[in-house]
């Protein structure tokens, strides 16, 4: 079962396993402080609905884009990070909570 991400997240909702696998790449491409900011979404422990305030969504979007462009990020995982980051930024721009269900 996929995780639905609001504001135009991936058209094919990623599975919890895919999100966790992406998290492993994020952990290697972000510094420890940045990783801690997003770990609750990407470390494989998310088991419920997440509702992220707009400001935090914007920050997460920025971090996902930063990680996606890192030289150690594989291209396919970078694409997923960019898609999710775009959705986060759209939520922030619209001043709406960013929802994961």
PDB file of C-alpha atoms in Angstrom:
ATOM      1  CA  UNK A   1       0.000   0.000   0.000  1.00  0.00           C
ATOM      2  CA  UNK A   2       1.368   3.388  -0.967  1.00  0.00           C
ATOM      3  CA  UNK A   3       1.697   6.546   1.059  1.00  0.00           C
ATOM      4  CA  UNK A   4      -0.410   9.341  -0.380  1.00  0.00           C
ATOM      5  CA  UNK A   5       1.371  12.702  -0.276  1.00  0.00           C
ATOM      6  CA  UNK A   6      -0.703  15.846  -0.750  1.00  0.00           C
ATOM      7  CA  UNK A   7      -0.021  18.822  -3.023  1.00  0.00           C
ATOM      8  CA  UNK A   8       0.960  16.817  -6.068  1.00  0.00           C
ATOM      9  CA  UNK A   9       3.190  14.195  -4.534  1.00  0.00           C
ATOM     10  CA  UNK A  10       4.315  11.289  -6.711  1.00  0.00           C
ATOM     11  CA  UNK A  11       1.521  10.133  -9.024  1.00  0.00           C
ATOM     12  CA  UNK A  12       2.316   6.547  -8.084  1.00  0.00           C
ATOM     13  CA  UNK A  13       2.299   6.729  -4.263  1.00  0.00           C
ATOM     14  CA  UNK A  14       5.546   5.273  -2.888  1.00  0.00           C
ATOM     15  CA  UNK A  15       5.373   2.388  -0.460  1.00  0.00           C
ATOM     16  CA  UNK A  16       6.523   2.709   3.123  1.00  0.00           C
ATOM     17  CA  UNK A  17       9.528   0.610   2.123  1.00  0.00           C
ATOM     18  CA  UNK A  18      10.397   3.006  -0.713  1.00  0.00           C
ATOM     19  CA  UNK A  19      10.122   5.979   1.650  1.00  0.00           C
ATOM     20  CA  UNK A  20      12.398   4.204   4.128  1.00  0.00           C
ATOM     21  CA  UNK A  21      14.895   3.339   1.378  1.00  0.00           C
ATOM     22  CA  UNK A  22      14.883   6.959   0.244  1.00  0.00           C
ATOM     23  CA  UNK A  23      15.552   7.874   3.853  1.00  0.00           C
ATOM     24  CA  UNK A  24      18.751   5.826   3.824  1.00  0.00           C
ATOM     25  CA  UNK A  25      19.998   7.888   0.886  1.00  0.00           C
ATOM     26  CA  UNK A  26      18.883  11.120   2.540  1.00  0.00           C
ATOM     27  CA  UNK A  27      20.805  10.191   5.673  1.00  0.00           C
ATOM     28  CA  UNK A  28      23.985   9.875   3.585  1.00  0.00           C
ATOM     29  CA  UNK A  29      23.540  13.119   1.664  1.00  0.00           C
ATOM     30  CA  UNK A  30      22.411  15.514   4.406  1.00  0.00           C
ATOM     31  CA  UNK A  31      24.343  16.503   7.495  1.00  0.00           C
ATOM     32  CA  UNK A  32      23.176  15.059  10.815  1.00  0.00           C
ATOM     33  CA  UNK A  33      21.252  18.183  11.866  1.00  0.00           C
ATOM     34  CA  UNK A  34      19.373  18.278   8.551  1.00  0.00           C
ATOM     35  CA  UNK A  35      18.659  14.543   8.681  1.00  0.00           C
ATOM     36  CA  UNK A  36      17.173  14.869  12.178  1.00  0.00           C
ATOM     37  CA  UNK A  37      14.741  17.483  10.820  1.00  0.00           C
ATOM     38  CA  UNK A  38      13.180  14.965   8.425  1.00  0.00           C
ATOM     39  CA  UNK A  39      14.000  11.592   9.984  1.00  0.00           C
ATOM     40  CA  UNK A  40      10.508  11.072  11.422  1.00  0.00           C
ATOM     41  CA  UNK A  41       9.103  10.957   7.867  1.00  0.00           C
ATOM     42  CA  UNK A  42      11.848   8.924   6.218  1.00  0.00           C
ATOM     43  CA  UNK A  43      13.350   6.578   8.822  1.00  0.00           C
ATOM     44  CA  UNK A  44      10.715   3.861   8.458  1.00  0.00           C
ATOM     45  CA  UNK A  45       8.838   4.628  11.678  1.00  0.00           C
ATOM     46  CA  UNK A  46       5.959   6.639  10.196  1.00  0.00           C
ATOM     47  CA  UNK A  47       2.900   4.493  10.819  1.00  0.00           C
ATOM     48  CA  UNK A  48       0.148   7.062  10.921  1.00  0.00           C
ATOM     49  CA  UNK A  49      -1.029  10.223   9.225  1.00  0.00           C
ATOM     50  CA  UNK A  50       1.400  13.157   9.173  1.00  0.00           C
ATOM     51  CA  UNK A  51       0.197  16.740   8.960  1.00  0.00           C
ATOM     52  CA  UNK A  52       3.121  19.105   8.493  1.00  0.00           C
ATOM     53  CA  UNK A  53       2.719  22.879   8.929  1.00  0.00           C
ATOM     54  CA  UNK A  54       3.557  25.044   5.876  1.00  0.00           C
ATOM     55  CA  UNK A  55       6.820  26.498   7.207  1.00  0.00           C
ATOM     56  CA  UNK A  56       8.151  23.050   8.098  1.00  0.00           C
ATOM     57  CA  UNK A  57       6.988  21.697   4.725  1.00  0.00           C
ATOM     58  CA  UNK A  58       8.969  24.415   2.975  1.00  0.00           C
ATOM     59  CA  UNK A  59      12.094  23.500   4.934  1.00  0.00           C
ATOM     60  CA  UNK A  60      11.621  19.809   4.148  1.00  0.00           C
ATOM     61  CA  UNK A  61      11.196  20.663   0.465  1.00  0.00           C
ATOM     62  CA  UNK A  62      14.467  22.588   0.532  1.00  0.00           C
ATOM     63  CA  UNK A  63      16.289  19.710   2.219  1.00  0.00           C
ATOM     64  CA  UNK A  64      14.912  17.162  -0.245  1.00  0.00           C
ATOM     65  CA  UNK A  65      16.044  19.282  -3.181  1.00  0.00           C
ATOM     66  CA  UNK A  66      19.472  19.726  -1.609  1.00  0.00           C
ATOM     67  CA  UNK A  67      19.829  15.969  -1.117  1.00  0.00           C
ATOM     68  CA  UNK A  68      18.547  15.199  -4.628  1.00  0.00           C
ATOM     69  CA  UNK A  69      21.376  17.263  -6.116  1.00  0.00           C
ATOM     70  CA  UNK A  70      24.110  15.678  -3.991  1.00  0.00           C
ATOM     71  CA  UNK A  71      26.765  13.715  -5.887  1.00  0.00           C
ATOM     72  CA  UNK A  72      26.134  10.615  -3.752  1.00  0.00           C
ATOM     73  CA  UNK A  73      22.383  10.516  -4.470  1.00  0.00           C
ATOM     74  CA  UNK A  74      21.494   7.904  -7.116  1.00  0.00           C
ATOM     75  CA  UNK A  75      19.495   9.466  -9.960  1.00  0.00           C
ATOM     76  CA  UNK A  76      16.313   7.427  -9.443  1.00  0.00           C
ATOM     77  CA  UNK A  77      16.191   8.216  -5.720  1.00  0.00           C
ATOM     78  CA  UNK A  78      17.027  11.825  -6.501  1.00  0.00           C
ATOM     79  CA  UNK A  79      14.000  12.000  -8.773  1.00  0.00           C
ATOM     80  CA  UNK A  80      11.737  10.710  -5.994  1.00  0.00           C
ATOM     81  CA  UNK A  81      13.249  13.185  -3.519  1.00  0.00           C
ATOM     82  CA  UNK A  82      12.624  16.001  -6.012  1.00  0.00           C
ATOM     83  CA  UNK A  83       8.987  14.963  -6.569  1.00  0.00           C
ATOM     84  CA  UNK A  84       8.307  14.842  -2.845  1.00  0.00           C
ATOM     85  CA  UNK A  85      10.230  18.085  -2.314  1.00  0.00           C
ATOM     86  CA  UNK A  86       8.141  19.810  -4.988  1.00  0.00           C
ATOM     87  CA  UNK A  87       4.956  18.744  -3.192  1.00  0.00           C
ATOM     88  CA  UNK A  88       6.330  20.073   0.097  1.00  0.00           C
ATOM     89  CA  UNK A  89       7.142  23.422  -1.480  1.00  0.00           C
ATOM     90  CA  UNK A  90       3.669  23.653  -3.056  1.00  0.00           C
ATOM     91  CA  UNK A  91       2.087  23.081   0.360  1.00  0.00           C
ATOM     92  CA  UNK A  92       4.298  25.781   1.854  1.00  0.00           C
ATOM     93  CA  UNK A  93       3.509  28.284  -0.918  1.00  0.00           C
ATOM     94  CA  UNK A  94      -0.219  27.669  -0.538  1.00  0.00           C
ATOM     95  CA  UNK A  95       0.105  28.036   3.255  1.00  0.00           C
ATOM     96  CA  UNK A  96      -1.614  24.697   3.801  1.00  0.00           C
ATOM     97  CA  UNK A  97      -0.595  21.739   5.900  1.00  0.00           C
ATOM     98  CA  UNK A  98       1.225  19.068   3.954  1.00  0.00           C
ATOM     99  CA  UNK A  99      -0.532  15.729   4.491  1.00  0.00           C
ATOM    100  CA  UNK A 100       0.835  12.180   4.357  1.00  0.00           C
ATOM    101  CA  UNK A 101      -1.732   9.389   4.606  1.00  0.00           C
TER     102      UNK A 101
END
